[in-house]
Amino acid sequence: MIPDDVVSPLPSQRALGDLVTDVLREMITGGRFQPGQHLKETELAEALKVSRGPIRQALARLEEEGHVELRRHRGAFVSTLTRTDVEEVHTLRGAIERLAAGRACTRMQGAGFAEMDEVLEQMKSVDTKIDPEDAVRLDLQFHDIIYAYCDHSRVQRVWESIRGQVTVFLRARNASFPDFLEVGYSEHKELRDALALGDPQAAQDGIDKHILGAYERLKRLNLPDR
Amino acid sequence: MIPDDVVSPLPSQRALGDLVTDVLREMITGGRFQPGQHLKETELAEALKVSRGPIRQALARLEEEGHVELRRHRGAFVSTLTRTDVEEVHTLRGAIERLAAGRACTRMQGAGFAEMDEVLEQMKSVDTKIDPEDAVRLDLQFHDIIYAYCDHSRVQRVWESIRGQVTVFLRARNASFPDFLEVGYSEHKELRDALALGDPQAAQDGIDKHILGAYERLKRLNLPDR
DNA sequence: CAATGGGTAACTGTTTACAATCTACAGTGA
DNA sequence: TCACTGTAGATTGTAAACAGTTACCCATTG
């Protein structure tokens, strides 16, 4: 058995289309493209040094995730975030995370809570550093744990399909309400304790409260109606 | 302005890939392919007289809907329905339909309930004819109305992604429990009345009860664990 | 000046063909 | 029997070309 350290990682065992999807998603959520911008397959293919096939695959996925809008014979356009999107993402997320938490709270055992506590520790220390991007990363990491332990492939998939947009919201929130960095820890700690009761009902109530709070804050953002 | 009634619909402005998706989905859920069967892109392309492009697009979608399993460099395999699948689909459906019903009950107004009553009328008369396929169609139609009126594109999309598998379950249920055809009407009538109260909480409770009942029945089916 | 209609350019949708890559499986040898 | 090797078959990735459509410009018309 050869240790992992000495083997140089192979070019990529993932499908090219998946890689392209990740790259484009990051470029969109990272603000490298303007909302409404026309993404042309040929240009993207040239820029990323791949053919149009993987590009089309990626754009189809990004459309499912709501990052681009596909218009027949017109192409892909970067989505504009509307008030409706914020509402839909939050209500849907509330519905599935409620389910996820109810299942996860009885499956996380020690290991899951250990992972959570590690994230919480970092959240506490972030208060002093105040790097918004770290706050976003930790927030997502915390919730990823819930989805990982809920043991439900379909719920996980739905989460992945809205995760990118949630990321955008979190960034927008941090940009508009920098004071949130301070309450991030306490809110998540509260949710962790609710899960730790091991009672699905308590876990679900905890999620309802948590997601609702996030939504209420975000609603104060100034977004176009459509 | 020319009214919609007089214009004949154009040949088909849908993408070929979408058509292929529908055809393949129907073939799989209709039992034309054996579970576990290896679907080869080239064969499908030849059979449907299209190129591999649309086939790949269709297989990617069907994988998201859980009808086929895609193994890298191996191809597509028709999914085998397991006990886990039944559980996942029902719990996820419960979560989103709960949300959908809470929203729909205040948005359906007269028109929505009129549509529902029409479906209910047909359900009542099905009792005498006993065509299982009609029962499946009406059951789906009833719930489609809830999703249509919930005014939530993302929830609708999730529903579409599991709708095919729900169809499979309904068919299996009717095959194993033909007596269900008789209680179908009353259960849906009960749900309709809960929605008619216009109270989101009551609507959600109605859904919980309805979906749970469906799940309990289906669990009695003899399915492989995985 | 607004509305109509032709024409064009650009892009996507689809097909075809080929190269690269990977998996499974049978065969080989110890 | 076990591990390794090689090959066949299949899929993925790439490339090029054509067809269909859309948007836009612009001259024409009333």
Coordinates of N, CA and C in Angstrom, one line a residue, chain A residues 12-16 56-57 61 63-66 72 84-85 87-89 91-92 95-96 98-99 103 107 151-155 157-158 162 165, chain B residues 12-16 56-57 61 63-66 72 84-85 87-89 91-92 95-96 98-99 103 107 151-155 157-158 162 165:
Chain A
S12 N -7.8 14.6 -12.8 CA -9.2 14.8 -12.2 C -10.0 13.6 -12.5
Q13 N -10.6 13.0 -11.5 CA -11.4 11.8 -11.7 C -12.9 12.2 -11.8
R14 N -13.1 13.5 -11.7 CA -14.5 14.0 -11.9 C -14.8 14.3 -13.3
A15 N -16.0 14.3 -13.7 CA -16.4 14.7 -15.0 C -16.1 16.1 -15.2
L16 N -15.7 16.4 -16.5 CA -15.3 17.8 -16.8 C -16.4 18.8 -16.6
R56 N -22.4 23.3 -21.7 CA -23.9 23.2 -21.7 C -24.3 22.4 -20.5
Q57 N -23.6 21.3 -20.2 CA -24.0 20.5 -19.0 C -24.0 21.4 -17.8
R61 N -27.1 22.7 -15.2 CA -27.2 22.5 -13.7 C -27.3 23.9 -13.0
E63 N -28.8 26.4 -14.0 CA -30.2 26.8 -14.2 C -31.0 26.2 -13.1
E64 N -30.8 24.9 -12.8 CA -31.6 24.2 -11.8 C -31.3 24.9 -10.4
E65 N -30.1 25.4 -10.3 CA -29.7 26.0 -9.0 C -30.2 27.5 -8.9
G66 N -30.7 27.9 -10.0 CA -31.2 29.3 -10.0 C -30.2 30.4 -10.3
R72 N -34.5 29.7 -24.5 CA -34.3 28.9 -25.7 C -33.8 29.8 -26.9
T84 N -38.6 37.8 -4.4 CA -39.3 36.5 -4.5 C -38.3 35.4 -4.3
D85 N -37.1 35.5 -4.9 CA -36.1 34.5 -4.7 C -35.7 34.3 -3.3
E87 N -37.5 34.9 -0.7 CA -38.6 34.3 0.0 C -38.7 32.8 -0.3
E88 N -38.6 32.5 -1.6 CA -38.7 31.1 -2.0 C -37.6 30.2 -1.4
V89 N -36.4 30.7 -1.5 CA -35.2 30.0 -1.0 C -35.4 29.7 0.5
T91 N -38.2 29.8 2.5 CA -39.3 28.9 2.8 C -39.0 27.4 2.5
L92 N -38.4 27.3 1.3 CA -38.0 25.9 0.9 C -37.0 25.3 1.9
A95 N -38.4 24.3 5.1 CA -39.2 23.0 5.0 C -38.2 21.8 5.0
I96 N -37.1 21.8 4.3 CA -36.3 20.7 4.2 C -35.3 20.6 5.4
R98 N -36.0 21.5 8.3 CA -36.8 21.1 9.4 C -36.8 19.5 9.4
L99 N -37.0 19.0 8.2 CA -37.0 17.5 8.1 C -35.6 17.0 8.4
R103 N -34.4 14.4 11.7 CA -33.7 13.1 11.5 C -32.3 13.2 12.1
R107 N -29.4 11.0 15.0 CA -28.4 10.3 14.3 C -27.0 10.8 14.5
D151 N -29.0 11.7 6.8 CA -29.1 10.4 6.1 C -30.2 10.4 5.1
H152 N -30.3 11.3 4.2 CA -31.4 11.4 3.3 C -30.9 12.0 2.0
S153 N -30.6 11.2 1.0 CA -29.9 11.6 -0.2 C -30.7 12.7 -0.9
R154 N -32.0 12.5 -0.9 CA -32.8 13.5 -1.7 C -32.9 14.8 -1.0
V155 N -33.0 14.9 0.3 CA -32.9 16.1 1.0 C -31.6 16.8 0.8
R157 N -29.7 16.5 -1.7 CA -29.6 17.0 -3.1 C -30.4 18.4 -3.2
V158 N -31.5 18.5 -2.6 CA -32.3 19.7 -2.7 C -31.4 20.8 -2.0
I162 N -29.9 24.6 -3.5 CA -30.2 26.0 -3.1 C -29.0 26.5 -2.3
Q165 N -27.3 29.7 -3.6 CA -28.1 30.9 -3.4 C -28.1 31.4 -2.0
Chain B
S12 N -43.5 22.1 -32.3 CA -43.1 21.8 -31.0 C -41.8 22.7 -30.7
Q13 N -42.0 23.6 -29.9 CA -40.9 24.5 -29.6 C -40.1 24.1 -28.4
R14 N -40.4 22.9 -28.0 CA -39.6 22.3 -26.8 C -38.3 21.8 -27.3
A15 N -37.4 21.8 -26.4 CA -36.1 21.2 -26.8 C -36.2 19.7 -27.0
L16 N -35.5 19.1 -27.9 CA -35.5 17.7 -28.1 C -35.2 16.9 -26.9
R56 N -28.1 12.3 -23.6 CA -27.3 12.5 -22.4 C -28.1 13.5 -21.5
Q57 N -28.6 14.5 -22.1 CA -29.4 15.5 -21.4 C -30.5 14.9 -20.6
R61 N -31.2 14.3 -16.4 CA -32.4 14.7 -15.7 C -33.0 13.5 -15.0
E63 N -31.6 11.0 -13.8 CA -30.8 10.7 -12.7 C -31.2 11.6 -11.5
E64 N -31.4 12.8 -11.8 CA -31.9 13.7 -10.7 C -33.2 13.3 -10.1
E65 N -34.0 12.7 -11.0 CA -35.4 12.3 -10.6 C -35.3 10.9 -9.9
G66 N -34.1 10.3 -10.0 CA -34.0 9.0 -9.3 C -34.4 7.8 -10.1
R72 N -20.0 6.6 -13.7 CA -19.1 7.2 -14.6 C -18.4 6.2 -15.4
T84 N -35.7 2.2 1.2 CA -35.1 3.5 1.5 C -35.7 4.6 0.6
D85 N -35.8 4.2 -0.7 CA -36.4 5.2 -1.7 C -37.8 5.6 -1.3
E87 N -39.1 5.6 1.7 CA -39.0 6.4 2.8 C -38.6 7.8 2.5
E88 N -37.5 7.9 1.7 CA -37.0 9.2 1.3 C -38.1 10.1 0.6
V89 N -38.6 9.4 -0.4 CA -39.6 10.2 -1.3 C -40.8 10.7 -0.4
T91 N -40.9 11.2 2.9 CA -40.6 12.2 3.9 C -40.3 13.5 3.2
L92 N -39.6 13.5 2.1 CA -39.4 14.7 1.4 C -40.7 15.3 0.9
A95 N -42.5 17.0 3.5 CA -42.0 18.3 3.9 C -42.4 19.4 3.0
I96 N -42.3 19.2 1.7 CA -42.6 20.2 0.7 C -44.1 20.4 0.5
R98 N -46.3 20.0 2.7 CA -46.7 20.8 3.9 C -46.6 22.3 3.6
L99 N -45.4 22.6 3.1 CA -45.2 24.0 2.8 C -46.2 24.5 1.7
R103 N -49.3 27.4 1.8 CA -49.4 28.6 1.0 C -50.7 28.5 0.1
R107 N -54.4 30.8 -1.3 CA -54.3 31.4 -2.6 C -55.3 30.7 -3.6
D151 N -47.7 28.8 -5.6 CA -47.0 29.9 -6.1 C -45.6 29.9 -5.6
H152 N -44.9 28.9 -5.9 CA -43.5 28.7 -5.4 C -42.7 27.9 -6.4
S153 N -42.0 28.5 -7.3 CA -41.4 27.8 -8.4 C -40.4 26.7 -7.9
R154 N -39.7 27.0 -6.8 CA -38.7 26.0 -6.4 C -39.4 24.8 -5.8
V155 N -40.5 25.0 -5.0 CA -41.2 23.8 -4.5 C -41.8 23.0 -5.6
R157 N -40.6 22.7 -8.6 CA -39.5 22.0 -9.2 C -39.2 20.7 -8.4
V158 N -39.1 20.9 -7.1 CA -38.8 19.7 -6.3 C -39.9 18.6 -6.5
I162 N -39.7 14.5 -8.0 CA -40.1 13.3 -7.3 C -41.4 12.7 -7.8
Q165 N -41.5 9.3 -9.3 CA -41.3 8.1 -8.4 C -42.6 7.9 -7.6

